[in-house]
mmCIF file of C-alpha atoms and ligand atoms in Angstrom:
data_model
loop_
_atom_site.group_PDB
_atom_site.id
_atom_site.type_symbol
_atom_site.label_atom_id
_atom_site.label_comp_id
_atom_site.label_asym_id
_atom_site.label_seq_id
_atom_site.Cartn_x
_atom_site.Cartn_y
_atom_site.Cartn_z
ATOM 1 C CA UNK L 1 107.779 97.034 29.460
ATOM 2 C CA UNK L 2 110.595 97.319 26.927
ATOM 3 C CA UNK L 3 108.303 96.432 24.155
ATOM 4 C CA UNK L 4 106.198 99.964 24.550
ATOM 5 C CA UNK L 5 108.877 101.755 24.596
ATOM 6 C CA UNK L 6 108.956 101.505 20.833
ATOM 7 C CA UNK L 7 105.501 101.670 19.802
ATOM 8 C CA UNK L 8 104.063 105.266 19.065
ATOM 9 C CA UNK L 9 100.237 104.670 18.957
ATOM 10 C CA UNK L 10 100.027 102.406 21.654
ATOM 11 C CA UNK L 11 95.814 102.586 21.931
ATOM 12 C CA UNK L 12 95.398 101.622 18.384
ATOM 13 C CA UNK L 13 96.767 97.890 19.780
ATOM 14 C CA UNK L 14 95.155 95.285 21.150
ATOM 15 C CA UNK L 15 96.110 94.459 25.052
ATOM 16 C CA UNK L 16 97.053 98.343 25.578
ATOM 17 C CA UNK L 17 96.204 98.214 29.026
ATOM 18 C CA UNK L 18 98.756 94.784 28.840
ATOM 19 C CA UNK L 19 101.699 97.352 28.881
ATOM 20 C CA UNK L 20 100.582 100.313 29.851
ATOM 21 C CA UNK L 21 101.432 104.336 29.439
ATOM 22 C CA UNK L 22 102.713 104.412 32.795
ATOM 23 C CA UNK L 23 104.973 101.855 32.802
ATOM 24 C CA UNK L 24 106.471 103.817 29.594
ATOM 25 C CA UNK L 25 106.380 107.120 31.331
ATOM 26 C CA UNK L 26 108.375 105.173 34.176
ATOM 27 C CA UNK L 27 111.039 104.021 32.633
ATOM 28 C CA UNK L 28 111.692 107.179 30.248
ATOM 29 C CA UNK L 29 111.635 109.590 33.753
ATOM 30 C CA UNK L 30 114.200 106.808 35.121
ATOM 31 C CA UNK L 31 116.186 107.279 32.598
ATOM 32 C CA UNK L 32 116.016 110.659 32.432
ATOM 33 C CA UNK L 33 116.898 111.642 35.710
ATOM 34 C CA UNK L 34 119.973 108.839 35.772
ATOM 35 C CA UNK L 35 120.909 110.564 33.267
ATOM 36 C CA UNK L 36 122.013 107.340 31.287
ATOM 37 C CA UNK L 37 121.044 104.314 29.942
ATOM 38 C CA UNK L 38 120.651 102.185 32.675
ATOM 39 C CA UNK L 39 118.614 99.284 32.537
ATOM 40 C CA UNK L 40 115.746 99.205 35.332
ATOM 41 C CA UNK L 41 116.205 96.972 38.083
ATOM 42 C CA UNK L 42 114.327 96.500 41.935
ATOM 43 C CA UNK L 43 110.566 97.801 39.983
ATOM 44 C CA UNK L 44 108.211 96.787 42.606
ATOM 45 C CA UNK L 45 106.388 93.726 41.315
ATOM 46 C CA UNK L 46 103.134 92.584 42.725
ATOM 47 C CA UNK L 47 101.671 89.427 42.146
ATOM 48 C CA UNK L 48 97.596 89.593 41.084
ATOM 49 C CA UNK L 49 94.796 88.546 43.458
ATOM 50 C CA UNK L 50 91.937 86.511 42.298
ATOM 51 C CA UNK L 51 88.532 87.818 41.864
ATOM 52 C CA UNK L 52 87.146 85.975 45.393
ATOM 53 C CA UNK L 53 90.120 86.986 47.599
ATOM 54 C CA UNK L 54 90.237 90.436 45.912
ATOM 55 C CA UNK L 55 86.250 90.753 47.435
ATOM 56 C CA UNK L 56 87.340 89.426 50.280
ATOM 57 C CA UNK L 57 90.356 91.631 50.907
ATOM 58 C CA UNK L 58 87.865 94.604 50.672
ATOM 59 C CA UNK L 59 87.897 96.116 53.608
ATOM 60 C CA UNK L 60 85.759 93.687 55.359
ATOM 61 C CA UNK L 61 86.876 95.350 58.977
ATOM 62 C CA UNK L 62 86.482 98.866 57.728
ATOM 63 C CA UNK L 63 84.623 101.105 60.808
ATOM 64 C CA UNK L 64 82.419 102.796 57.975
ATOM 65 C CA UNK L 65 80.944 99.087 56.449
ATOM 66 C CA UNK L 66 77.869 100.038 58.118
ATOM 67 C CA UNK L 67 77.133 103.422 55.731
ATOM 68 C CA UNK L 68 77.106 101.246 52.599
ATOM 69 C CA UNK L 69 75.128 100.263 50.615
ATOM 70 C CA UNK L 70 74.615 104.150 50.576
ATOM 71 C CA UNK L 71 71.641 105.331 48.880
ATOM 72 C CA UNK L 72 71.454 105.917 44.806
ATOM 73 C CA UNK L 73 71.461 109.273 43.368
ATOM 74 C CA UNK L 74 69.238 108.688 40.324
ATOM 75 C CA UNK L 75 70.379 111.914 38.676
ATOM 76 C CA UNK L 76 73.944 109.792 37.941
ATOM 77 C CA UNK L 77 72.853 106.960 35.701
ATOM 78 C CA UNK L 78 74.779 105.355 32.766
ATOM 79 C CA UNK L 79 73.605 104.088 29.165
ATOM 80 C CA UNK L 80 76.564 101.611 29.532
ATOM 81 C CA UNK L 81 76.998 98.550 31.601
ATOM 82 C CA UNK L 82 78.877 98.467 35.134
ATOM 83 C CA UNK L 83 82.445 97.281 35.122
ATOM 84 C CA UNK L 84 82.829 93.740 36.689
ATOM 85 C CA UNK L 85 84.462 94.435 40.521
ATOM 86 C CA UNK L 86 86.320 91.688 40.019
ATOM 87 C CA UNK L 87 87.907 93.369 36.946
ATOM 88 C CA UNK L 88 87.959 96.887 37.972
ATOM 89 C CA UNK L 89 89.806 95.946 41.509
ATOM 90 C CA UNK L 90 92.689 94.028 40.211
ATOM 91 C CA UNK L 91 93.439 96.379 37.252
ATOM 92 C CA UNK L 92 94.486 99.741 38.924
ATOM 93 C CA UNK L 93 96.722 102.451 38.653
ATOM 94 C CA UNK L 94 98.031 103.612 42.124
ATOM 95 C CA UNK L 95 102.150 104.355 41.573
ATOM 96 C CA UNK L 96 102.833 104.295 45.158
ATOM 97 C CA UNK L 97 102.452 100.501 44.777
ATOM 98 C CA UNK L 98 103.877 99.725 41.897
ATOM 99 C CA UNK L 99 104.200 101.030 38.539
ATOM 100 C CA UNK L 100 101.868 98.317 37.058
ATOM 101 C CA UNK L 101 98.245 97.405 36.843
ATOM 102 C CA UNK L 102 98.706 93.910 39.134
ATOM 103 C CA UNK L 103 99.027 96.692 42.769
ATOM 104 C CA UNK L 104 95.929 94.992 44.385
ATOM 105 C CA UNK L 105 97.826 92.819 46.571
ATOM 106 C CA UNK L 106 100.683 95.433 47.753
ATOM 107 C CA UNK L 107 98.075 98.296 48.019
ATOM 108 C CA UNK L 108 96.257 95.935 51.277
ATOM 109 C CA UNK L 109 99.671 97.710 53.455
ATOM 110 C CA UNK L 110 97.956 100.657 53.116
ATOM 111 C CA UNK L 111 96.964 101.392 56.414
ATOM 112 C CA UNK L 112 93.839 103.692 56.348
ATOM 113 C CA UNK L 113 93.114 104.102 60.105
ATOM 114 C CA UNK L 114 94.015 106.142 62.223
ATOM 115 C CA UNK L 115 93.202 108.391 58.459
ATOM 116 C CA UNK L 116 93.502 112.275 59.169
ATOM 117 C CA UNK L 117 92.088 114.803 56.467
ATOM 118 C CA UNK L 118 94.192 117.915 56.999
ATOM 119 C CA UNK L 119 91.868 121.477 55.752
ATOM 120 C CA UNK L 120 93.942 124.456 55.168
ATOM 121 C CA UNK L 121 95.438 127.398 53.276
ATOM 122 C CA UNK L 122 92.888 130.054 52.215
ATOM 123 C CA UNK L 123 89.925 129.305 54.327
ATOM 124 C CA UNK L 124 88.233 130.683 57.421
ATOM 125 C CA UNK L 125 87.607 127.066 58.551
ATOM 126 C CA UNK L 126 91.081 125.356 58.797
ATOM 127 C CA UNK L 127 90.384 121.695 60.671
ATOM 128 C CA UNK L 128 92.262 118.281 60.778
ATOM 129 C CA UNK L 129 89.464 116.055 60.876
ATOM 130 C CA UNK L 130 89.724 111.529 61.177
ATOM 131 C CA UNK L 131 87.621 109.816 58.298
ATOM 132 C CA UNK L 132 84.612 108.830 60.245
ATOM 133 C CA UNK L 133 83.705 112.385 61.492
ATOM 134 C CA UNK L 134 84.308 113.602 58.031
ATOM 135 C CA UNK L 135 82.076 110.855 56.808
ATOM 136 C CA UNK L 136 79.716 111.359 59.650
ATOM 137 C CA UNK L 137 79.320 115.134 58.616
ATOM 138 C CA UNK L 138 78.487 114.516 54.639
ATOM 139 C CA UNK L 139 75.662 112.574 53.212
ATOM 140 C CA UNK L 140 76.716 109.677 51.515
ATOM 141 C CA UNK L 141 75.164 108.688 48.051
ATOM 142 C CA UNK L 142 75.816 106.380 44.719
ATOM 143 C CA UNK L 143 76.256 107.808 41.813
ATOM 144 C CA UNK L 144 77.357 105.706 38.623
ATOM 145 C CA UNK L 145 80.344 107.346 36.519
ATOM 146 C CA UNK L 146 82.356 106.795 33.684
ATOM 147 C CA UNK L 147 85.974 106.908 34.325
ATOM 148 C CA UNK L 148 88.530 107.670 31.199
ATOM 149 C CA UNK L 149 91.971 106.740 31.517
ATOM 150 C CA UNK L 150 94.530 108.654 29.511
ATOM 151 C CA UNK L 151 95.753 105.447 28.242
ATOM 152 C CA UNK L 152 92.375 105.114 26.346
ATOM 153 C CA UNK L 153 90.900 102.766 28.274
ATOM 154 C CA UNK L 154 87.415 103.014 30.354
ATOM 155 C CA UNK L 155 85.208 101.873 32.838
ATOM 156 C CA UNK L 156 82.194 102.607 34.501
ATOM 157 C CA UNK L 157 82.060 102.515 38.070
ATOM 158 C CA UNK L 158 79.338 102.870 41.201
ATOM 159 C CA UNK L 159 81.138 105.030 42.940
ATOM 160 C CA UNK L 160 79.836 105.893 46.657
ATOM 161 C CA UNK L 161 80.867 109.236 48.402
ATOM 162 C CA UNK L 162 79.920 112.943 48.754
ATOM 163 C CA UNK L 163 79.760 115.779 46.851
ATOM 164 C CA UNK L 164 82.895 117.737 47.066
ATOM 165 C CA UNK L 165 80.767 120.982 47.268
ATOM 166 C CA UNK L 166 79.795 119.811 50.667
ATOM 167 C CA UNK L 167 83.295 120.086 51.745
ATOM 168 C CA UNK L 168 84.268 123.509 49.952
ATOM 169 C CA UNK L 169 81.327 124.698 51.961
ATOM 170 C CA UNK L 170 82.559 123.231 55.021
ATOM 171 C CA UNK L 171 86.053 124.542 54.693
ATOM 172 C CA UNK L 172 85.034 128.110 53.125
ATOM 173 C CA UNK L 173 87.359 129.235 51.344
ATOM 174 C CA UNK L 174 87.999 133.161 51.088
ATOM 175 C CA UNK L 175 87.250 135.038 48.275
ATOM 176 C CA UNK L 176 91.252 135.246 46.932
ATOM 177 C CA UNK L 177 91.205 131.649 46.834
ATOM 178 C CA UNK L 178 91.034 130.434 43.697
ATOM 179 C CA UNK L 179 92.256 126.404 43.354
ATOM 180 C CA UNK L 180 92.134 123.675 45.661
ATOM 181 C CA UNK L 181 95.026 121.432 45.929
ATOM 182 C CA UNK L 182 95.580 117.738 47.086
ATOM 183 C CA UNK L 183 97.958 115.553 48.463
ATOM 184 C CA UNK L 184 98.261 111.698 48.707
ATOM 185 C CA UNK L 185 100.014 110.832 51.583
ATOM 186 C CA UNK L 186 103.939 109.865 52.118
ATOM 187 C CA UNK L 187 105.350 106.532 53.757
ATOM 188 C CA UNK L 188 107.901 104.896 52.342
ATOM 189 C CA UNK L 189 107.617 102.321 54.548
ATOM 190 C CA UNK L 190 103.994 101.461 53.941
ATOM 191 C CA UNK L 191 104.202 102.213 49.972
ATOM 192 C CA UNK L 192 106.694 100.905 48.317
ATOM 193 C CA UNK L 193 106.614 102.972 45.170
ATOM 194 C CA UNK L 194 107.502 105.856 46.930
ATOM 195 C CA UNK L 195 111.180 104.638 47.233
ATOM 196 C CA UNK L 196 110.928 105.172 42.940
ATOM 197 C CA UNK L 197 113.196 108.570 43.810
ATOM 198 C CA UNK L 198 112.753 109.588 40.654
ATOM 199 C CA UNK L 199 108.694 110.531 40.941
ATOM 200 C CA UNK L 200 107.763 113.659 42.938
ATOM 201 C CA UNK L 201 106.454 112.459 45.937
ATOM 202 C CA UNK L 202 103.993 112.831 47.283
ATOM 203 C CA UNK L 203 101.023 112.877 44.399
ATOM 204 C CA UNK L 204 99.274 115.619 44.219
ATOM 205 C CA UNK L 205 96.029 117.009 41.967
ATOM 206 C CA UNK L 206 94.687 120.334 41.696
ATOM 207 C CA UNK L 207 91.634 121.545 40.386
ATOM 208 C CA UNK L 208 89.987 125.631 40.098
ATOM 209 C CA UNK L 209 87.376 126.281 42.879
ATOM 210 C CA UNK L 210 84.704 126.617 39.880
ATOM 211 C CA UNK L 211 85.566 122.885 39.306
ATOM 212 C CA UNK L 212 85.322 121.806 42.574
ATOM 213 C CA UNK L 213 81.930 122.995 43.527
ATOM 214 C CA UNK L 214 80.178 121.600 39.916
ATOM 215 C CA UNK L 215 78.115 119.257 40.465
ATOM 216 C CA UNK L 216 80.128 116.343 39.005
ATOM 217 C CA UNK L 217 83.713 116.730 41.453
ATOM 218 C CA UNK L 218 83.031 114.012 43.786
ATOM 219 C CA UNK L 219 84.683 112.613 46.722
ATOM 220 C CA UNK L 220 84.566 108.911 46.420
ATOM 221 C CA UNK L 221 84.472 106.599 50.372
ATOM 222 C CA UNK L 222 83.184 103.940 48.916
ATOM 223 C CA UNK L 223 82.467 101.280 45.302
ATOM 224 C CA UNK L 224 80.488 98.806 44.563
ATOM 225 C CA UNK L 225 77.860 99.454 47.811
ATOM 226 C CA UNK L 226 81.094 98.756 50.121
ATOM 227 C CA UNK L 227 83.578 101.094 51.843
ATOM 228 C CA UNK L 228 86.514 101.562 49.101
ATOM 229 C CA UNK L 229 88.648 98.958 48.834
ATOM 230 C CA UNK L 230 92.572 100.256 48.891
ATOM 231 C CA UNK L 231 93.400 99.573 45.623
ATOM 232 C CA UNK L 232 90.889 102.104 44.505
ATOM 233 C CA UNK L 233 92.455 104.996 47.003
ATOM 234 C CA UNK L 234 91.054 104.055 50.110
ATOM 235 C CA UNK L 235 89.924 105.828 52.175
ATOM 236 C CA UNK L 236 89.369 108.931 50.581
ATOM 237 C CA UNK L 237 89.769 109.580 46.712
ATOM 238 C CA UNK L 238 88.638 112.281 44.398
ATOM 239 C CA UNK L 239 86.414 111.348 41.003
ATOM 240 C CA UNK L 240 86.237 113.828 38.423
ATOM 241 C CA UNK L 241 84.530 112.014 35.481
ATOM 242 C CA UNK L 242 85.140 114.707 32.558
ATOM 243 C CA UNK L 243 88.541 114.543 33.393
ATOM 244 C CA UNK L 244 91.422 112.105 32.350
ATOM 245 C CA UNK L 245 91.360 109.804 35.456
ATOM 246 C CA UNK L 246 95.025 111.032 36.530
ATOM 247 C CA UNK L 247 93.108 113.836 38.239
ATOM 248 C CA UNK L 248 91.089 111.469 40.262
ATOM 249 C CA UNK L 249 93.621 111.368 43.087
ATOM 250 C CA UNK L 250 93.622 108.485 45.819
ATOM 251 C CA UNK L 251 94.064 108.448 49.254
ATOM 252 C CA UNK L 252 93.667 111.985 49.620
ATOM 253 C CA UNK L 253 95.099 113.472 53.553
ATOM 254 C CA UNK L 254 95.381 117.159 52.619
ATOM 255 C CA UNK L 255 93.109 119.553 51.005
ATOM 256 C CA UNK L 256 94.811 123.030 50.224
ATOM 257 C CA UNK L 257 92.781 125.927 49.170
ATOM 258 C CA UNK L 258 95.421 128.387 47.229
ATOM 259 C CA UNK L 259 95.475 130.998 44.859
ATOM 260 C CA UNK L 260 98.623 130.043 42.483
ATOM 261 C CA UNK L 261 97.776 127.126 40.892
ATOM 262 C CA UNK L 262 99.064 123.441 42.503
ATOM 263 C CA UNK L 263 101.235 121.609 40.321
ATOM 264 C CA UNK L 264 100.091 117.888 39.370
ATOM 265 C CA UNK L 265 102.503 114.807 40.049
ATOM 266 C CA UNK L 266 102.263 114.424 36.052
ATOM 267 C CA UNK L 267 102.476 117.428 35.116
ATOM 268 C CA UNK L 268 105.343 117.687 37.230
ATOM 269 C CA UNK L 269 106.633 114.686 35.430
ATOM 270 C CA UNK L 270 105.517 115.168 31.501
ATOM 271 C CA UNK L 271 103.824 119.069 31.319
ATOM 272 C CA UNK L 272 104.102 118.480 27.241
ATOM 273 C CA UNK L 273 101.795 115.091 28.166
ATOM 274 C CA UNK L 274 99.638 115.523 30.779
ATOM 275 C CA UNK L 275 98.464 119.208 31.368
ATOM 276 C CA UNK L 276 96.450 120.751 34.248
ATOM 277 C CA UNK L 277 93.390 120.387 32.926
ATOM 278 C CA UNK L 278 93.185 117.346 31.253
ATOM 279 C CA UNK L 279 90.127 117.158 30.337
ATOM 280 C CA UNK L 280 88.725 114.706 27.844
ATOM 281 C CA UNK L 281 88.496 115.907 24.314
ATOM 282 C CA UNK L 282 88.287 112.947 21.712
ATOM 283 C CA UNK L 283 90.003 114.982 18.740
ATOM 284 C CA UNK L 284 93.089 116.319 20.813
ATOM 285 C CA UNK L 285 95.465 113.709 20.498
ATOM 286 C CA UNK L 286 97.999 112.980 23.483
ATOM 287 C CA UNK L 287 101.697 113.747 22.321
ATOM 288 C CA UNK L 288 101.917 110.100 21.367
ATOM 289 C CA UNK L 289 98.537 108.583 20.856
ATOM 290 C CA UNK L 290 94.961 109.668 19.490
ATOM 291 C CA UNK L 291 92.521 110.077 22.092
ATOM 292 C CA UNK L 292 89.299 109.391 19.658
ATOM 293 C CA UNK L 293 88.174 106.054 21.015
ATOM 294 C CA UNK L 294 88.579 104.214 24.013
ATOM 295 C CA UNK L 295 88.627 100.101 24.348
ATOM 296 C CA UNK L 296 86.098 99.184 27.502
ATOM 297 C CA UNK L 297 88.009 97.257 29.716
ATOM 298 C CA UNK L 298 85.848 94.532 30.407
ATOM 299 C CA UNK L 299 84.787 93.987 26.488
ATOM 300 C CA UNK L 300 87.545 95.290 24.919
ATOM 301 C CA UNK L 301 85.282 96.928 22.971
ATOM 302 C CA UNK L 302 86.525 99.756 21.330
ATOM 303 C CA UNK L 303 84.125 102.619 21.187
ATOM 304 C CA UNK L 304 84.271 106.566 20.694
ATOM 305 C CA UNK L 305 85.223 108.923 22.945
ATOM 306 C CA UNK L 306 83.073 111.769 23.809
ATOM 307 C CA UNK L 307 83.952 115.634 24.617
ATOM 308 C CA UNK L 308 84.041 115.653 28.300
ATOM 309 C CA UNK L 309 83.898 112.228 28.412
ATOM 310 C CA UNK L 310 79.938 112.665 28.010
ATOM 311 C CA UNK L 311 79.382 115.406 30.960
ATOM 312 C CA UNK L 312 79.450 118.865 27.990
ATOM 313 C CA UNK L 313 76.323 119.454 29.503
ATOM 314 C CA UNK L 314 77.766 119.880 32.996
ATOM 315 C CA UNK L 315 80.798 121.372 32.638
ATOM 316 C CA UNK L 316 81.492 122.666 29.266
ATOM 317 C CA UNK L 317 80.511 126.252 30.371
ATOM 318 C CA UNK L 318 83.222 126.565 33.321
ATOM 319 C CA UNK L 319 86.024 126.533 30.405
ATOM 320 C CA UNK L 320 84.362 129.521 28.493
ATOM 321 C CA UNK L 321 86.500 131.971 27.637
ATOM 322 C CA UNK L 322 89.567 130.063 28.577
ATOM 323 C CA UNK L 323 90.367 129.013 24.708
ATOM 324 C CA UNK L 324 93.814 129.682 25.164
ATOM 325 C CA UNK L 325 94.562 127.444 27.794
ATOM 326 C CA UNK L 326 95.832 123.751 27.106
ATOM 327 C CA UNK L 327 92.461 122.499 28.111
ATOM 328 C CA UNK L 328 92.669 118.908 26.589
ATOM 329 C CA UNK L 329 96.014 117.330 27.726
HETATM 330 N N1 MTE W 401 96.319 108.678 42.806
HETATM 331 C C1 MTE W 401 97.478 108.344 43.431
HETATM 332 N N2 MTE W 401 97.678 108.762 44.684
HETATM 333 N N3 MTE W 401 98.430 107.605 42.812
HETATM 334 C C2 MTE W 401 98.277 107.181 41.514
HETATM 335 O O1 MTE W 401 99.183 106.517 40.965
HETATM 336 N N4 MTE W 401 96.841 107.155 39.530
HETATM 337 C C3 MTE W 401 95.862 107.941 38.778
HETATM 338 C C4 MTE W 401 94.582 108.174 39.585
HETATM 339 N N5 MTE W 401 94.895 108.568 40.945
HETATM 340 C C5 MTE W 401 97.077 107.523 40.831
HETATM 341 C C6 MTE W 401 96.094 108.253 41.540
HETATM 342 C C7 MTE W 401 95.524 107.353 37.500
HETATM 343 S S1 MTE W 401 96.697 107.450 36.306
HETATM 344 C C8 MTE W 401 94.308 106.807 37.246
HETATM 345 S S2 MTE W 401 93.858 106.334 35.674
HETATM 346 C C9 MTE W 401 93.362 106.538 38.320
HETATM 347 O O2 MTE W 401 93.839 106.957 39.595
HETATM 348 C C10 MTE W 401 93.120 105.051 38.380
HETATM 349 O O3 MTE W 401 92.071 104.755 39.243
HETATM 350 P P1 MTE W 401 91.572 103.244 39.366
HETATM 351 O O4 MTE W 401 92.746 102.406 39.744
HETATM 352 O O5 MTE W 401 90.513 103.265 40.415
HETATM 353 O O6 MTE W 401 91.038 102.861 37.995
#
């Protein structure tokens, strides 16, 4: 971890995802807010799982197994080639386990039953609802999606969940409100990360209403024609795939419907880094970093990066007018 905290164009080397952004980011807010030099000490570290044992640790008990394989969506295809499971679930970002890409083993003490989905703020239909009526109520489907990391590195994933429009129209939200907020949940005792005092607990995401109801914002129960396994944000997670995935919050428990715009966990953090927005824009550059390609995780190919992340078509017309925002950070 010491190593990146010298280099300034981290993508451009090979093994990025080796010693990652986040780890960085870590250790500089540590720093920061002990207001000296200290070294860090008591990081959680989690050892890796294998491949087989990873699969097997997938929520083989889960209530829902029976809803997967759910059925394809053919409208969500891919010109690339799926990411291996085996890669994509033991190479994660999920800080309340560890501030590291090896959280697959620590992330299997999260405990996602009992799981309740708390519906509130500006909406006639406030509700607390468990994760098996919610998923009772919504139509499950698979949809493939890329998924960009901030760190420049991608993936493409078959994700398995509902549109989040179905909820926004479940919840309705009155006319004055005008973002929808969302919370991770908090147990220190369960998540280990969350004892880093330095982070602002819990995460949270936000997104405009416009955004939520496109077509793309996706609520993701499931991967890989199983229920989700933890490491991914069990049981609940958001995907929004023109995004940076730092938007895609896991293990979602409350969904707030507001009109003052939530405040992310990293933008909270870094604002000058990682914005509200976020969304993927090959020639804006990240603070420390260019943004114009992306290295494929499971090739290490390295490849360009598209506007939106390849969705213009879907969403390029909700940030019209907008200009002068910070769209692409
Ligand atoms: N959600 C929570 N609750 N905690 C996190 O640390 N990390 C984010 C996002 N959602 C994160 C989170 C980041 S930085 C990324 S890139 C994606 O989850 C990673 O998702 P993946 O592990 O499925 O690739």
């Amino acid at each position: 971890m010491a190593a990146s905290i010298h280099r300034a164009k981290s993508w451009q080397q090979p093994g990025l995802e080796e010693t990652p952004e986040w780890a960085f980011l870590n250790r500089r807010q540590l720093l920061k807010k002990l207001g000296h030099g200290a070294a860090i000490g008591g990081l959680a570290m989690a050892g890796g799982l294998s491949g087989a044992s990873m699969r097997q640790a997938v929520a083989s008990e889960d209530p829902s197994a029976g809803l997967y394989p759910a059925k394809p969506n053919l409208a969500y295809r891919l010109d690339r080639e799926l990411t291996p499971e085996d890669i994509n679930s033991t190479y994660n970002n999920f800080y309340e386990f560890g501030s590291h890409k090896q959280i697959a083993r620590a992330a299997q003490a999260l405990r996602v039953r009992p799981w309740t989905v708390t519906i509130d703020g500006m909406v006639e239909q406030p509700m607390e609802l468990g994760i098996d009526d919610l998923l009772a109520k919504m139509d499950l489907e698979e949809r493939l999606y890329r998924h960009r990391c901030v760190e420049a590195w991608s993936m493409t994933i078959p994700w398995s969940g509902f549109p989040l429009k179905a909820l926004v129209e479940m919840a309705q939200p009155l006319s004055s409100a005008k973002y929808v907020r969302m919370e991770t949940f908090l147990d220190r005792s369960m998540a280990s990360g969350q004892n880093q005092f330095w982070y602002p607990w819990p995460y949270v995401e936000g997104m405009t209403i416009d955004e939520a109801v496109n077509e793309l914002s996706f609520m993701v129960t499931g991967a890989y024609g199983k229920p989700l396994a933890k490491q991914f944000g069990s049981p609940l997670r958001l995907a929004l795939p023109w995004k940076y995935g730092f938007k895609s919050i896991k293990s979602v428990v409350k969904i707030s419907f507001t009109e003052e715009r939530p405040v992310s966990f990293w933008e909270e953090v870094a604002a000058n880094e990682y914005g509200f927005w976020a969304n993927v824009n090959p020639e804006v550059p990240h603070p420390r970093w260019s943004q114009a390609q992306e290295r494929i995780l499971h090739t290490g190919e390295k490849v360009p990066t598209l506007l939106f992340n390849g969705y213009s078509e879907q969403v390029a017309h909700l940030y019209e007018g907008l200009e002068g925002e910070k769209l692409y950070m």
